[in-house]
Amino acid sequence: MTNLSVNINKVATLRNARGENRPCVEQVAVDCEAFGAQGITVHPRPDGRHIRHDDVFRLRTLVKTEFNIEGYPSPDFIDMVLKARPEQVTLVPDSPQQVTSNVGWDVALNVDFLTSVVECFKGVGIRTSIFVNPEADVIKMAARTGADRVELYTKPYADMYASDPEAAVAPYVEASKIAHGCGLGVNAGHDLSLENLEFFHSRVPYLNEVSIGHALICDALYLGLQETIRRYRGCLMKR
């Protein structure tokens, strides 16, 4: 069973464009769950351009499935996560200037730092995932930090999918096997869509969760949120 976590950052981006509360981020999260999402993901950034810290605390009281908070583990991020106590935190190596997460951690270079952060979160019962490229050495090093899972960065797969799907997915198949062998759960995310998700899911073993935001919200503009979530869930029910 592979769970679908819906990233609602883009909903907050639209809300922030007018400075009011439409669309309502909290209501969208509740509706996503009602429509079949098995988790809600948010990624609060230092500039508050989409999800903000106050959103995190309001959502924490409403989300009934799995609440996943992504972000760079700065002191203020760590403090927020410890107060919100989500089910999962995903550590990403983003700088404040990045538009989106576009590379995984150099875990070897940051192993002591990541180990200390993982210990902090696991000490209070928060599952911890590290955002990585699908590379064997990186995944093995991630296991040394004590993390529970890795999240595989899937944009390279999405970029190659149309021209050579088998070649595109091959590194992720191997990466997932290696992660599983190291005792890590496997998440995946970035540019997964209705066009490429079913194939990815059919090939990659041990896949616990996918986190999808931008493509899903774009599809919802045409299909409606309920139908969009139904279709994404459908992609994860086939092997």
Coordinates of N, CA, C and O in Angstrom, one line a residue, residues 105-108 130-147 149-153 171-187:
W105 N 20.1 15.9 -0.2 CA 21.2 16.2 0.7 C 22.5 15.5 0.3 O 22.5 14.4 -0.2
D106 N 23.6 16.2 0.5 CA 24.9 15.6 0.5 C 25.0 15.0 1.9 O 25.5 15.7 2.8
V107 N 24.6 13.8 2.1 CA 24.5 13.3 3.5 C 25.9 13.1 4.1 O 26.1 13.4 5.3
A108 N 26.9 12.7 3.4 CA 28.2 12.5 3.9 C 28.8 13.8 4.5 O 29.4 13.8 5.5
I130 N 14.7 11.8 5.2 CA 15.7 12.6 4.6 C 15.6 12.7 3.1 O 15.5 11.6 2.5
F131 N 15.5 13.8 2.5 CA 15.3 14.0 1.1 C 16.6 13.8 0.4 O 17.6 14.4 0.6
V132 N 16.7 12.8 -0.6 CA 17.9 12.4 -1.2 C 17.7 12.1 -2.7 O 16.6 11.8 -3.1
N133 N 18.9 12.2 -3.4 CA 18.9 11.7 -4.8 C 19.0 10.2 -4.7 O 19.4 9.6 -3.7
P134 N 18.6 9.5 -5.8 CA 18.6 8.0 -5.8 C 19.9 7.5 -6.0 O 20.2 6.9 -7.1
E135 N 20.8 7.6 -5.0 CA 22.2 7.2 -5.1 C 22.5 6.3 -4.0 O 22.2 6.6 -2.8
A136 N 23.1 5.2 -4.3 CA 23.4 4.1 -3.3 C 24.2 4.6 -2.1 O 23.8 4.4 -0.9
D137 N 25.3 5.3 -2.3 CA 26.1 5.8 -1.2 C 25.4 6.8 -0.3 O 25.6 6.8 0.9
V138 N 24.6 7.6 -0.9 CA 23.8 8.6 -0.2 C 22.8 7.9 0.7 O 22.6 8.3 1.9
I139 N 22.1 7.0 0.2 CA 21.1 6.3 0.9 C 21.7 5.5 2.1 O 21.2 5.5 3.2
K140 N 22.8 4.8 1.9 CA 23.5 4.1 2.9 C 23.9 5.0 4.0 O 23.9 4.7 5.2
M141 N 24.4 6.2 3.7 CA 24.8 7.2 4.7 C 23.6 7.7 5.4 O 23.7 8.0 6.6
A142 N 22.5 7.9 4.7 CA 21.3 8.4 5.4 C 20.9 7.4 6.5 O 20.4 7.8 7.5
A143 N 21.0 6.1 6.2 CA 20.7 5.1 7.2 C 21.5 5.3 8.5 O 21.1 5.0 9.6
R144 N 22.7 5.7 8.3 CA 23.6 5.9 9.5 C 23.2 7.0 10.4 O 23.6 7.1 11.6
T145 N 22.4 7.9 9.9 CA 21.9 9.0 10.7 C 20.8 8.6 11.7 O 20.5 9.3 12.6
G146 N 20.2 7.4 11.5 CA 19.1 6.9 12.3 C 17.8 7.3 11.8 O 16.8 7.1 12.5
A147 N 17.7 7.9 10.6 CA 16.4 8.3 10.0 C 15.5 7.1 9.8 O 16.0 5.9 9.7
R149 N 13.1 7.0 7.3 CA 12.9 6.9 5.8 C 13.8 7.8 5.0 O 14.4 8.8 5.6
V150 N 13.8 7.6 3.7 CA 14.3 8.6 2.8 C 13.2 9.0 1.8 O 12.3 8.2 1.6
E151 N 13.2 10.2 1.4 CA 12.3 10.6 0.3 C 13.2 10.8 -1.0 O 14.1 11.6 -1.0
L152 N 12.9 10.0 -2.0 CA 13.6 10.0 -3.3 C 13.2 11.2 -4.1 O 12.0 11.4 -4.4
Y153 N 14.1 12.0 -4.6 CA 13.8 13.2 -5.4 C 13.6 12.7 -6.8 O 14.5 12.2 -7.5
P171 N 17.0 3.9 -11.8 CA 17.8 4.3 -10.6 C 16.9 4.2 -9.3 O 17.4 4.0 -8.2
Y172 N 15.6 4.5 -9.5 CA 14.7 4.5 -8.3 C 14.4 3.1 -7.8 O 14.2 2.9 -6.6
V173 N 14.3 2.2 -8.8 CA 14.1 0.8 -8.4 C 15.2 0.3 -7.5 O 15.1 -0.3 -6.5
E174 N 16.5 0.6 -8.0 CA 17.6 0.2 -7.3 C 17.8 0.9 -5.9 O 18.1 0.3 -4.9
A175 N 17.5 2.2 -5.9 CA 17.5 3.0 -4.7 C 16.6 2.5 -3.7 O 16.9 2.4 -2.5
S176 N 15.4 2.2 -4.1 CA 14.4 1.7 -3.1 C 14.8 0.3 -2.5 O 14.6 0.1 -1.3
K177 N 15.4 -0.5 -3.3 CA 15.9 -1.8 -2.8 C 17.0 -1.6 -1.8 O 17.0 -2.3 -0.8
I178 N 17.9 -0.7 -2.1 CA 19.0 -0.4 -1.2 C 18.5 0.2 0.1 O 18.9 -0.2 1.2
A179 N 17.5 1.1 0.0 CA 16.9 1.7 1.2 C 16.3 0.6 2.1 O 16.5 0.6 3.3
H180 N 15.5 -0.2 1.4 CA 14.8 -1.3 2.2 C 15.8 -2.2 2.9 O 15.6 -2.6 4.0
G181 N 16.9 -2.5 2.1 CA 17.9 -3.3 2.7 C 18.6 -2.7 3.9 O 19.2 -3.4 4.8
C182 N 18.6 -1.4 4.0 CA 19.2 -0.6 5.1 C 18.2 -0.4 6.2 O 18.6 0.3 7.2
G183 N 17.0 -0.9 6.1 CA 16.0 -0.7 7.1 C 15.3 0.6 7.0 O 14.6 1.0 8.0
L184 N 15.4 1.3 5.9 CA 14.7 2.5 5.7 C 13.4 2.4 4.9 O 13.3 1.6 4.0
G185 N 12.4 3.1 5.4 CA 11.2 3.2 4.5 C 11.5 4.1 3.4 O 12.4 4.9 3.3
V186 N 10.6 4.1 2.4 CA 10.8 4.8 1.1 C 9.6 5.7 0.8 O 8.5 5.2 0.6
N187 N 9.9 7.0 0.7 CA 8.9 8.0 0.2 C 9.5 8.5 -1.1 O 10.6 8.3 -1.5

